[in-house]
C-alpha cells in the first residue's frame, strides 16, 4: 500500500489505499495504467530528441501522430495481397520481381521511406530467407512491424550461419537439392519473399489466396499452406 506524500491528512484528499504511484494529487475511480519498467535509455533519448525537434519547430506533434498512424496501418495483410496478385497476374509478378517498390506503389502500397524493395521468388530450386544481421531492417511498408524473434540476436546470427537448422526449428525442412539463399537487409534495401503458390489452389480466387499468405511465409521461414496438406 502506498500513500501520496502530501495527500494524507490535508483535509481535502483522503489517503489512497490502493497500489499506484503518480505524482499528482487526485482520486482515480479507475485502475492505474501500469508503468511496468523504468524508461530505457532509448526511450529517454527518443523523448528528448522528439521534444527538441518539436521545440525547434522542425515538425509538430500532429505530424508525429500522423506518421505513427501510417506505420500502424501496415500489416502483413498488405504483403499477402501483393503475393496473391503476383500469383494470379503474371505481368504483375514480372514487374514485382523487376522492381518491388514500383510494383507495390502501382498496386496502391505507398512507401513512406527511402527504402528499395527486392522481391525474392521461391521456386522448386531456391528457397529464400530474409534477415537483418545488423539490427531489424524489414519491409515495413508492406509488412508492418517485424516479429520479436526477427530482431533477436539469435535469429540474426544463426540465419546466415545455419539457415537450414533455423528453418527446421520453424518446422520447415528444405530438401538438400533445394538451395537456401539468405538475404541480409540493410537500411536502404529491404526484401520480401514471394512464396510458392501451394498445390490444390487452382480454384481459389485472389482474396482466398491472400488469406493463406502469412507474415512468416513472406520472411521465408515457412511455406504457404492450404491447411489441406497431408502429412
Ligand atoms: Co537492420
Coordinates of N, CA and C and ligand atoms in Angstrom, one line a residue:
X1 N 0.8 -1.2 0.0 CA 0.0 0.0 0.0 C 0.9 1.3 0.0
X2 N 0.4 2.2 -0.8 CA 1.2 3.5 -0.8 C 0.3 4.6 -0.5
X3 N 0.8 5.6 0.0 CA 0.0 6.9 0.1 C 0.8 8.0 -0.5
X4 N 0.2 9.0 -1.0 CA 0.9 10.0 -1.7 C 1.4 11.0 -0.6
X5 N 2.6 11.4 -0.9 CA 3.2 12.5 0.0 C 2.2 13.7 -0.1
X6 N 1.9 14.2 1.0 CA 1.1 15.4 1.0 C -0.4 15.2 0.8
X7 N -0.8 13.9 0.6 CA -2.2 13.7 0.4 C -2.9 13.2 1.6
X8 N -2.1 12.8 2.6 CA -2.7 12.3 3.8 C -2.9 13.5 4.8
X9 N -4.1 13.5 5.3 CA -4.4 14.4 6.4 C -4.5 15.9 6.0
X10 N -4.6 16.2 4.7 CA -4.7 17.6 4.4 C -6.2 18.1 4.4
X11 N -7.1 17.1 4.8 CA -8.5 17.5 5.0 C -9.3 17.5 3.7
X12 N -8.6 17.5 2.5 CA -9.4 17.5 1.3 C -9.2 16.2 0.6
X13 N -8.0 15.7 0.6 CA -7.7 14.4 -0.1 C -7.5 13.3 0.9
X14 N -8.4 12.4 1.0 CA -8.1 11.2 1.8 C -7.0 10.4 1.3
X15 N -6.2 9.8 2.2 CA -5.1 9.0 1.6 C -5.6 7.9 0.7
X16 N -4.8 7.6 -0.3 CA -5.1 6.5 -1.2 C -4.8 5.2 -0.4
X17 N -5.7 4.3 -0.6 CA -5.3 3.0 0.0 C -5.2 1.9 -1.1
X18 N -4.9 2.3 -2.3 CA -4.6 1.3 -3.3 C -3.2 1.5 -3.9
X19 N -2.8 0.5 -4.6 CA -1.4 0.5 -5.1 C -1.2 1.2 -6.3
X20 N -0.9 2.4 -6.3 CA -0.3 3.0 -7.5 C 0.4 4.3 -7.2
X21 N 1.2 4.7 -8.2 CA 2.1 5.8 -8.0 C 1.8 6.8 -9.0
X22 N 1.4 8.0 -8.6 CA 1.6 9.1 -9.6 C 1.9 10.3 -8.8
X23 N 2.4 11.3 -9.6 CA 3.0 12.4 -8.9 C 2.0 13.6 -8.8
X24 N 0.7 13.3 -8.9 CA -0.2 14.4 -8.7 C -1.3 13.9 -7.8
X25 N -2.1 14.9 -7.3 CA -3.0 14.6 -6.2 C -4.4 14.6 -6.7
X26 N -4.9 13.4 -7.0 CA -6.4 13.3 -7.2 C -6.8 11.8 -7.1
X27 N -8.1 11.7 -6.9 CA -8.6 10.3 -6.7 C -9.1 9.7 -8.0
X28 N -8.5 8.6 -8.4 CA -9.0 7.9 -9.6 C -10.0 6.9 -9.3
X29 N -11.1 6.9 -9.9 CA -12.0 5.7 -9.8 C -11.6 4.5 -10.5
X30 N -10.7 4.7 -11.5 CA -10.3 3.6 -12.3 C -8.9 3.0 -11.9
X31 N -8.6 1.8 -12.4 CA -7.4 1.2 -12.1 C -6.2 2.0 -12.8
X32 N -5.1 2.0 -12.1 CA -4.0 2.7 -12.7 C -3.4 2.0 -13.9
X33 N -2.9 2.8 -14.9 CA -2.2 2.1 -16.0 C -0.8 1.8 -15.5
X34 N -0.5 0.5 -15.6 CA 0.8 0.1 -15.0 C 2.0 0.6 -15.8
X35 N 2.9 1.2 -15.1 CA 4.2 1.5 -15.7 C 5.1 0.4 -15.3
X36 N 5.3 -0.5 -16.2 CA 6.0 -1.8 -15.8 C 7.5 -1.6 -15.4
X37 N 8.1 -0.8 -16.3 CA 9.6 -0.7 -16.1 C 9.9 0.8 -16.2
X38 N 11.1 1.1 -15.7 CA 11.6 2.4 -15.9 C 11.9 2.6 -17.4
X39 N 11.7 3.9 -18.0 CA 12.0 4.1 -19.4 C 13.5 3.7 -19.7
X40 N 13.7 3.1 -20.8 CA 15.0 2.7 -21.2 C 15.8 3.9 -21.7
X41 N 17.1 3.6 -21.9 CA 18.0 4.6 -22.5 C 17.4 5.2 -23.8
X42 N 16.9 4.2 -24.7 CA 16.5 4.7 -26.0 C 15.1 5.4 -25.9
X43 N 14.3 5.0 -24.9 CA 13.0 5.7 -24.7 C 13.3 7.1 -24.3
X44 N 14.2 7.3 -23.3 CA 14.6 8.6 -22.9 C 15.1 9.5 -24.0
X45 N 16.0 8.8 -24.8 CA 16.6 9.5 -25.9 C 15.6 10.0 -26.9
X46 N 14.6 9.1 -27.2 CA 13.6 9.4 -28.2 C 12.8 10.6 -27.7
X47 N 12.4 10.5 -26.4 CA 11.6 11.6 -25.9 C 12.4 13.0 -25.9
X48 N 13.6 12.9 -25.6 CA 14.5 14.1 -25.6 C 14.6 14.7 -27.0
X49 N 14.9 13.8 -27.9 CA 15.1 14.3 -29.3 C 13.8 14.8 -29.9
X50 N 12.7 14.1 -29.7 CA 11.4 14.5 -30.2 C 11.0 15.8 -29.6
X51 N 11.2 16.0 -28.3 CA 10.8 17.3 -27.7 C 11.6 18.4 -28.3
X52 N 12.9 18.1 -28.5 CA 13.8 19.2 -29.0 C 13.4 19.6 -30.5
X53 N 13.0 18.6 -31.3 CA 12.7 18.8 -32.7 C 11.3 19.6 -32.7
X54 N 10.4 19.3 -31.8 CA 9.1 20.0 -31.8 C 9.4 21.4 -31.3
X55 N 10.2 21.6 -30.3 CA 10.6 22.9 -29.8 C 11.2 23.8 -30.9
X56 N 12.1 23.1 -31.7 CA 12.7 23.9 -32.8 C 11.8 24.1 -34.0
X57 N 10.6 23.6 -33.8 CA 9.5 23.7 -34.9 C 9.9 23.0 -36.2
X58 N 10.7 21.9 -36.1 CA 11.1 21.2 -37.3 C 9.9 20.3 -37.7
X59 N 9.2 19.8 -36.7 CA 7.9 19.2 -37.0 C 7.0 19.3 -35.8
X60 N 5.7 19.1 -36.0 CA 4.8 19.3 -34.9 C 4.3 18.0 -34.4
X61 N 3.7 18.0 -33.2 CA 3.2 16.7 -32.6 C 2.2 16.0 -33.5
X62 N 1.4 16.8 -34.3 CA 0.4 16.2 -35.2 C 1.1 15.4 -36.3
X63 N 2.2 15.9 -36.8 CA 2.9 15.2 -37.8 C 3.4 13.8 -37.3
X64 N 3.9 13.9 -36.1 CA 4.4 12.6 -35.4 C 3.2 11.7 -35.3
X65 N 2.1 12.1 -34.8 CA 1.0 11.3 -34.6 C 0.5 10.7 -36.0
X66 N 0.5 11.5 -37.0 CA 0.1 11.0 -38.3 C 1.0 10.0 -38.8
X67 N 2.3 10.2 -38.6 CA 3.3 9.2 -39.1 C 3.1 7.8 -38.3
X68 N 2.8 7.9 -37.0 CA 2.6 6.7 -36.3 C 1.3 6.0 -36.8
X69 N 0.4 6.8 -37.2 CA -0.9 6.2 -37.7 C -0.6 5.5 -39.0
X70 N 0.3 6.1 -39.9 CA 0.7 5.4 -41.1 C 1.4 4.1 -40.8
X71 N 2.4 4.1 -39.9 CA 3.1 2.9 -39.5 C 2.2 1.8 -39.0
X72 N 1.3 2.2 -38.2 CA 0.4 1.2 -37.6 C -0.6 0.7 -38.6
X73 N -0.8 1.4 -39.7 CA -1.8 0.9 -40.7 C -1.2 -0.2 -41.5
X74 N 0.1 -0.5 -41.4 CA 0.8 -1.5 -42.2 C 0.8 -2.8 -41.5
X75 N 0.2 -3.8 -42.2 CA 0.2 -5.2 -41.6 C 0.5 -6.2 -42.6
X76 N 0.8 -7.4 -42.2 CA 1.2 -8.5 -43.2 C 0.0 -8.7 -44.2
X77 N -1.2 -8.2 -43.9 CA -2.3 -8.4 -44.9 C -2.0 -7.7 -46.2
X78 N -1.3 -6.6 -46.1 CA -0.9 -5.9 -47.3 C 0.0 -6.7 -48.2
X79 N 1.1 -7.2 -47.6 CA 2.0 -8.1 -48.3 C 1.3 -9.3 -48.9
X80 N 0.4 -9.8 -48.2 CA -0.4 -11.0 -48.6 C -1.2 -10.7 -49.9
X81 N -1.7 -9.5 -50.0 CA -2.4 -9.1 -51.2 C -1.5 -9.0 -52.4
X82 N -0.3 -8.4 -52.1 CA 0.7 -8.3 -53.2 C 1.1 -9.7 -53.7
X83 N 1.3 -10.6 -52.8 CA 1.7 -12.0 -53.2 C 0.6 -12.7 -54.0
X84 N -0.7 -12.5 -53.5 CA -1.8 -13.2 -54.2 C -1.9 -12.6 -55.6
X85 N -1.7 -11.3 -55.7 CA -1.8 -10.7 -57.1 C -0.7 -11.2 -58.0
X86 N 0.5 -11.4 -57.4 CA 1.6 -11.9 -58.2 C 1.3 -13.4 -58.7
X87 N 0.5 -14.1 -57.9 CA 0.2 -15.5 -58.2 C -0.8 -15.5 -59.4
X88 N -1.7 -14.6 -59.4 CA -2.8 -14.6 -60.4 C -2.5 -13.8 -61.7
X89 N -1.5 -12.9 -61.5 CA -1.3 -12.0 -62.7 C 0.2 -12.0 -63.0
X90 N 0.5 -12.8 -64.1 CA 1.9 -12.9 -64.5 C 2.6 -11.6 -64.8
X91 N 1.9 -10.7 -65.4 CA 2.6 -9.4 -65.7 C 2.9 -8.6 -64.4
X92 N 2.1 -8.7 -63.5 CA 2.3 -8.1 -62.2 C 3.5 -8.7 -61.5
X93 N 3.5 -10.1 -61.5 CA 4.6 -10.8 -60.9 C 6.0 -10.4 -61.5
X94 N 6.0 -10.3 -62.8 CA 7.2 -9.9 -63.5 C 7.7 -8.5 -63.1
X95 N 6.7 -7.6 -63.0 CA 7.0 -6.2 -62.6 C 7.5 -6.2 -61.2
X96 N 6.9 -7.0 -60.3 CA 7.2 -7.1 -58.9 C 8.7 -7.6 -58.7
X97 N 9.1 -8.6 -59.5 CA 10.4 -9.2 -59.4 C 11.4 -8.2 -60.0
X98 N 11.0 -7.4 -60.9 CA 11.9 -6.4 -61.5 C 12.1 -5.2 -60.6
X99 N 11.1 -4.7 -60.1 CA 11.2 -3.5 -59.2 C 10.1 -3.6 -58.2
X100 N 10.4 -4.1 -57.0 CA 9.4 -4.4 -56.0 C 8.7 -3.2 -55.5
X101 N 9.4 -2.1 -55.3 CA 8.8 -0.9 -54.8 C 7.9 -0.3 -55.8
X102 N 8.3 -0.2 -57.0 CA 7.4 0.4 -58.0 C 6.2 -0.4 -58.2
X103 N 6.3 -1.7 -58.3 CA 5.1 -2.5 -58.5 C 4.2 -2.4 -57.3
X104 N 4.7 -2.4 -56.1 CA 3.8 -2.2 -54.9 C 3.1 -0.8 -54.9
X105 N 3.9 0.2 -55.3 CA 3.3 1.5 -55.3 C 2.2 1.6 -56.3
X106 N 2.4 1.0 -57.5 CA 1.3 0.9 -58.5 C 0.1 0.1 -58.0
X107 N 0.4 -0.8 -57.2 CA -0.7 -1.7 -56.6 C -1.4 -0.9 -55.5
X108 N -0.8 0.2 -55.0 CA -1.5 1.0 -54.0 C -0.9 1.0 -52.6
X109 N 0.3 0.3 -52.5 CA 1.0 0.4 -51.3 C 2.1 1.5 -51.3
X110 N 1.8 2.5 -50.5 CA 2.8 3.6 -50.6 C 4.0 3.3 -49.8
X111 N 5.1 3.9 -50.1 CA 6.3 3.8 -49.3 C 6.6 5.2 -48.7
X112 N 6.7 5.1 -47.4 CA 6.9 6.4 -46.7 C 8.3 6.6 -46.3
X113 N 9.2 5.8 -46.8 CA 10.6 5.9 -46.5 C 11.4 5.8 -47.8
X114 N 12.8 5.8 -47.6 CA 13.7 5.8 -48.8 C 14.2 4.4 -49.1
X115 N 13.4 3.4 -48.8 CA 13.9 2.0 -49.0 C 13.6 1.5 -50.4
X116 N 14.5 0.6 -50.8 CA 14.2 -0.1 -52.1 C 13.7 -1.5 -51.6
X117 N 12.8 -2.1 -52.5 CA 12.3 -3.4 -52.1 C 12.6 -4.4 -53.2
X118 N 13.3 -5.4 -52.8 CA 13.6 -6.5 -53.7 C 12.8 -7.7 -53.3
X119 N 12.0 -8.2 -54.3 CA 11.2 -9.4 -54.1 C 11.9 -10.6 -54.6
X120 N 12.0 -11.6 -53.7 CA 12.7 -12.8 -54.0 C 11.7 -14.0 -54.1
X121 N 11.8 -14.6 -55.3 CA 10.8 -15.6 -55.6 C 11.3 -17.0 -55.2
X122 N 10.5 -17.7 -54.4 CA 10.8 -19.1 -54.1 C 10.4 -20.0 -55.2
X123 N 11.2 -21.0 -55.5 CA 10.9 -21.9 -56.6 C 11.2 -23.3 -56.1
X124 N 11.0 -24.3 -57.0 CA 11.3 -25.7 -56.7 C 12.8 -25.8 -56.4
X125 N 13.6 -24.8 -56.9 CA 15.1 -24.9 -56.8 C 15.7 -24.0 -55.8
X126 N 15.0 -23.0 -55.4 CA 15.6 -22.0 -54.5 C 14.6 -21.6 -53.4
X127 N 15.0 -21.7 -52.1 CA 14.2 -21.2 -51.0 C 14.9 -20.0 -50.4
X128 N 14.2 -18.9 -50.4 CA 14.7 -17.6 -49.8 C 14.3 -17.4 -48.4
X129 N 15.3 -16.8 -47.7 CA 15.0 -16.4 -46.3 C 15.6 -15.0 -46.1
X130 N 14.9 -14.2 -45.4 CA 15.4 -12.8 -45.1 C 15.8 -12.6 -43.7
X131 N 16.7 -11.7 -43.5 CA 17.2 -11.4 -42.1 C 17.8 -10.0 -42.2
X132 N 18.0 -9.4 -41.0 CA 18.9 -8.3 -40.9 C 19.9 -8.6 -39.9
X133 N 21.1 -8.9 -40.3 CA 22.1 -9.4 -39.3 C 22.5 -8.2 -38.4
X134 N 22.3 -7.0 -38.8 CA 22.8 -5.9 -38.0 C 21.8 -5.4 -37.0
X135 N 20.5 -5.4 -37.4 CA 19.5 -4.8 -36.5 C 18.1 -5.4 -36.8
X136 N 17.3 -4.6 -37.4 CA 15.9 -5.2 -37.6 C 15.3 -4.6 -38.9
X137 N 16.1 -4.4 -39.9 CA 15.6 -3.8 -41.2 C 14.6 -4.8 -41.7
X138 N 13.5 -4.3 -42.3 CA 12.4 -5.2 -42.6 C 11.5 -4.4 -43.6
X139 N 10.8 -5.1 -44.4 CA 10.0 -4.4 -45.4 C 8.7 -3.8 -44.8
X140 N 8.9 -2.8 -43.9 CA 7.8 -2.3 -43.1 C 6.6 -1.8 -43.9
X141 N 6.9 -1.1 -45.1 CA 5.7 -0.5 -45.8 C 4.8 -1.6 -46.2
X142 N 5.3 -2.8 -46.5 CA 4.4 -3.9 -46.9 C 4.0 -4.9 -45.8
X143 N 4.8 -5.0 -44.7 CA 4.5 -6.0 -43.7 C 4.3 -5.4 -42.3
X144 N 4.5 -4.1 -42.1 CA 4.3 -3.6 -40.8 C 5.6 -3.9 -39.9
X145 N 5.3 -4.0 -38.6 CA 6.5 -4.2 -37.7 C 7.0 -5.7 -37.8
X146 N 8.3 -5.8 -37.6 CA 8.8 -7.2 -37.6 C 8.5 -7.9 -36.3
X147 N 8.4 -9.3 -36.3 CA 8.1 -10.0 -35.1 C 9.4 -9.9 -34.2
X148 N 9.2 -10.2 -32.9 CA 10.3 -10.0 -32.0 C 11.4 -11.0 -32.3
X149 N 11.1 -12.2 -32.7 CA 12.2 -13.1 -33.0 C 13.1 -12.7 -34.1
X150 N 12.5 -11.9 -35.1 CA 13.3 -11.4 -36.2 C 14.4 -10.4 -35.7
X151 N 14.1 -9.7 -34.6 CA 15.0 -8.8 -34.1 C 16.0 -9.4 -33.1
X152 N 15.8 -10.6 -32.7 CA 16.6 -11.3 -31.7 C 18.0 -11.6 -32.3
X153 N 19.0 -11.4 -31.4 CA 20.4 -11.7 -31.8 C 20.5 -13.2 -32.3
X154 N 19.9 -14.1 -31.7 CA 19.9 -15.5 -32.0 C 19.5 -15.7 -33.5
X155 N 18.4 -15.2 -33.9 CA 17.9 -15.3 -35.3 C 18.9 -14.6 -36.2
X156 N 19.3 -13.4 -35.9 CA 20.1 -12.6 -36.8 C 21.4 -13.3 -37.0
X157 N 22.0 -13.9 -36.0 CA 23.3 -14.5 -36.2 C 23.2 -15.9 -36.9
X158 N 22.2 -16.7 -36.5 CA 22.1 -18.0 -36.9 C 21.5 -18.2 -38.3
X159 N 20.7 -17.2 -38.7 CA 20.0 -17.3 -40.0 C 21.1 -17.4 -41.2
X160 N 22.2 -16.7 -41.0 CA 23.2 -16.7 -42.0 C 24.2 -17.9 -41.9
X161 N 24.4 -18.3 -40.6 CA 25.4 -19.4 -40.4 C 24.8 -20.8 -40.7
X162 N 23.6 -21.0 -40.1 CA 23.0 -22.3 -40.3 C 21.5 -22.2 -40.6
X163 N 21.2 -21.6 -41.8 CA 19.8 -21.4 -42.2 C 18.9 -22.6 -42.1
X164 N 19.5 -23.8 -42.6 CA 18.6 -25.0 -42.6 C 18.2 -25.4 -41.2
X165 N 19.1 -25.2 -40.3 CA 18.8 -25.6 -38.9 C 17.7 -24.6 -38.3
X166 N 17.9 -23.3 -38.6 CA 16.9 -22.4 -38.2 C 15.6 -22.7 -38.8
X167 N 15.6 -22.9 -40.1 CA 14.3 -23.3 -40.7 C 13.6 -24.5 -40.1
X168 N 14.5 -25.5 -39.8 CA 13.9 -26.7 -39.2 C 13.2 -26.4 -37.9
X169 N 13.8 -25.4 -37.2 CA 13.2 -25.0 -35.9 C 11.8 -24.4 -36.1
X170 N 11.6 -23.9 -37.3 CA 10.2 -23.4 -37.6 C 9.4 -24.5 -38.2
X171 N 9.9 -25.7 -38.3 CA 9.2 -26.8 -38.8 C 9.3 -26.9 -40.3
X172 N 10.3 -26.2 -40.9 CA 10.4 -26.1 -42.3 C 11.7 -26.9 -42.7
X173 N 11.5 -28.0 -43.5 CA 12.6 -28.9 -43.8 C 12.8 -28.7 -45.3
X174 N 13.9 -28.2 -45.7 CA 14.2 -27.9 -47.1 C 15.1 -29.1 -47.6
X175 N 14.6 -29.7 -48.7 CA 15.4 -30.9 -49.2 C 16.8 -30.4 -49.7
X176 N 17.7 -31.3 -49.6 CA 19.1 -31.0 -49.9 C 19.3 -30.4 -51.3
X177 N 18.5 -30.9 -52.2 CA 18.7 -30.4 -53.6 C 18.2 -29.0 -53.8
X178 N 17.5 -28.5 -52.8 CA 17.0 -27.1 -52.9 C 18.0 -26.1 -52.3
X179 N 18.4 -25.1 -53.0 CA 19.3 -24.1 -52.5 C 18.6 -23.2 -51.5
X180 N 19.2 -23.0 -50.4 CA 18.7 -22.0 -49.4 C 19.5 -20.7 -49.6
X181 N 18.8 -19.6 -49.9 CA 19.5 -18.4 -50.1 C 19.1 -17.4 -49.0
X182 N 20.0 -16.8 -48.3 CA 19.7 -15.9 -47.2 C 20.1 -14.5 -47.7
X183 N 19.1 -13.6 -47.6 CA 19.4 -12.2 -48.0 C 19.4 -11.3 -46.8
X184 N 20.5 -10.5 -46.7 CA 20.7 -9.7 -45.5 C 20.2 -8.2 -45.8
X185 N 19.2 -7.8 -45.1 CA 18.6 -6.5 -45.4 C 19.6 -5.4 -44.9
X186 N 19.4 -4.2 -45.4 CA 20.1 -3.0 -45.0 C 19.1 -1.9 -44.8
X187 N 19.7 -0.7 -44.3 CA 18.8 0.4 -44.1 C 18.2 0.8 -45.4
X188 N 18.9 0.6 -46.6 CA 18.3 1.1 -47.9 C 17.6 0.0 -48.7
X189 N 18.0 -1.3 -48.5 CA 17.5 -2.3 -49.3 C 16.8 -3.4 -48.4
X190 N 15.5 -3.5 -48.7 CA 14.7 -4.5 -48.0 C 14.2 -5.6 -48.9
X191 N 13.9 -6.7 -48.3 CA 13.5 -7.9 -49.1 C 12.1 -8.4 -48.7
X192 N 11.4 -9.0 -49.7 CA 10.2 -9.6 -49.4 C 10.2 -11.0 -50.1
X193 N 9.8 -12.0 -49.5 CA 9.8 -13.3 -50.1 C 8.5 -13.5 -50.8
X194 N 8.5 -13.9 -52.1 CA 7.3 -14.3 -52.8 C 7.3 -15.8 -52.7
X195 N 6.4 -16.3 -51.8 CA 6.4 -17.8 -51.6 C 5.8 -18.5 -52.8
X196 N 6.0 -19.8 -52.8 CA 5.4 -20.6 -53.9 C 3.9 -20.8 -53.6
X197 N 3.1 -20.7 -54.7 CA 1.7 -20.9 -54.5 C 1.4 -22.4 -54.2
X198 N 0.7 -22.7 -53.2 CA 0.5 -24.1 -52.8 C -0.3 -24.9 -53.8
X199 N -0.1 -26.1 -53.9 CA -0.8 -27.0 -54.8 C -2.3 -27.1 -54.3
X200 N -3.2 -27.4 -55.3 CA -4.6 -27.5 -54.9 C -5.3 -26.2 -54.7
X201 N -4.7 -25.1 -55.2 CA -5.4 -23.8 -55.1 C -5.9 -23.2 -56.4
X202 N -5.9 -24.1 -57.4 CA -6.3 -23.6 -58.8 C -7.6 -22.9 -58.8
X203 N -8.6 -23.3 -57.9 CA -9.9 -22.8 -57.9 C -10.1 -21.6 -56.9
X204 N -9.0 -21.2 -56.3 CA -9.1 -20.1 -55.3 C -9.1 -18.8 -56.0
X205 N -9.9 -17.9 -55.5 CA -9.8 -16.5 -56.1 C -8.7 -15.8 -55.3
X206 N -8.4 -14.5 -55.8 CA -7.3 -13.8 -55.3 C -7.4 -13.5 -53.8
X207 N -8.6 -13.3 -53.3 CA -8.9 -13.0 -51.9 C -8.6 -14.2 -51.1
X208 N -9.1 -15.4 -51.6 CA -8.8 -16.6 -50.9 C -7.3 -17.0 -50.8
X209 N -6.7 -16.7 -51.9 CA -5.2 -16.9 -51.9 C -4.5 -16.0 -50.9
X210 N -4.9 -14.7 -50.9 CA -4.3 -13.8 -49.9 C -4.5 -14.3 -48.5
X211 N -5.6 -14.9 -48.2 CA -5.9 -15.3 -46.8 C -5.0 -16.4 -46.4
X212 N -4.3 -17.1 -47.3 CA -3.4 -18.2 -47.0 C -2.0 -17.7 -46.6
X213 N -1.7 -16.4 -47.1 CA -0.3 -15.9 -47.0 C 0.0 -15.3 -45.7
X214 N 0.9 -15.8 -45.0 CA 1.2 -15.3 -43.6 C 2.5 -14.5 -43.6
X215 N 2.7 -13.7 -42.6 CA 3.9 -12.9 -42.4 C 5.1 -13.8 -42.5
X216 N 5.1 -14.9 -41.8 CA 6.3 -15.8 -41.7 C 6.7 -16.4 -43.1
X217 N 5.6 -16.6 -43.9 CA 5.9 -17.1 -45.2 C 6.6 -16.0 -46.1
X218 N 6.3 -14.8 -45.8 CA 6.9 -13.7 -46.6 C 8.3 -13.3 -46.1
X219 N 8.6 -13.8 -44.9 CA 10.0 -13.7 -44.3 C 10.8 -14.9 -44.9
X220 N 10.1 -16.0 -45.2 CA 10.7 -17.2 -45.7 C 11.0 -18.3 -44.7
X221 N 10.4 -18.2 -43.5 CA 10.7 -19.2 -42.5 C 9.7 -20.4 -42.7
X222 N 8.6 -20.2 -43.4 CA 7.7 -21.3 -43.6 C 7.1 -21.2 -45.0
X223 N 6.6 -22.3 -45.6 CA 5.9 -22.2 -46.9 C 4.5 -21.7 -46.6
X224 N 3.8 -21.4 -47.7 CA 2.3 -21.1 -47.6 C 1.6 -22.5 -47.7
X225 N 0.7 -22.6 -46.8 CA -0.1 -23.9 -46.7 C -1.6 -23.6 -46.9
X226 N -2.3 -24.7 -47.4 CA -3.7 -24.5 -47.5 C -4.4 -25.1 -46.3
X227 N -3.7 -25.8 -45.5 CA -4.4 -26.5 -44.4 C -5.0 -27.8 -44.8
X228 N -4.9 -28.1 -46.1 CA -5.4 -29.4 -46.6 C -4.3 -30.4 -46.8
X229 N -3.1 -30.0 -46.6 CA -1.9 -30.9 -46.8 C -2.0 -32.1 -46.0
X230 N -1.6 -33.2 -46.6 CA -1.5 -34.5 -45.9 C 0.0 -34.6 -45.4
X231 N 0.1 -35.1 -44.2 CA 1.5 -35.1 -43.6 C 2.4 -36.1 -44.3
Ligands
LIG1 CO1 18.6 -3.6 -39.7

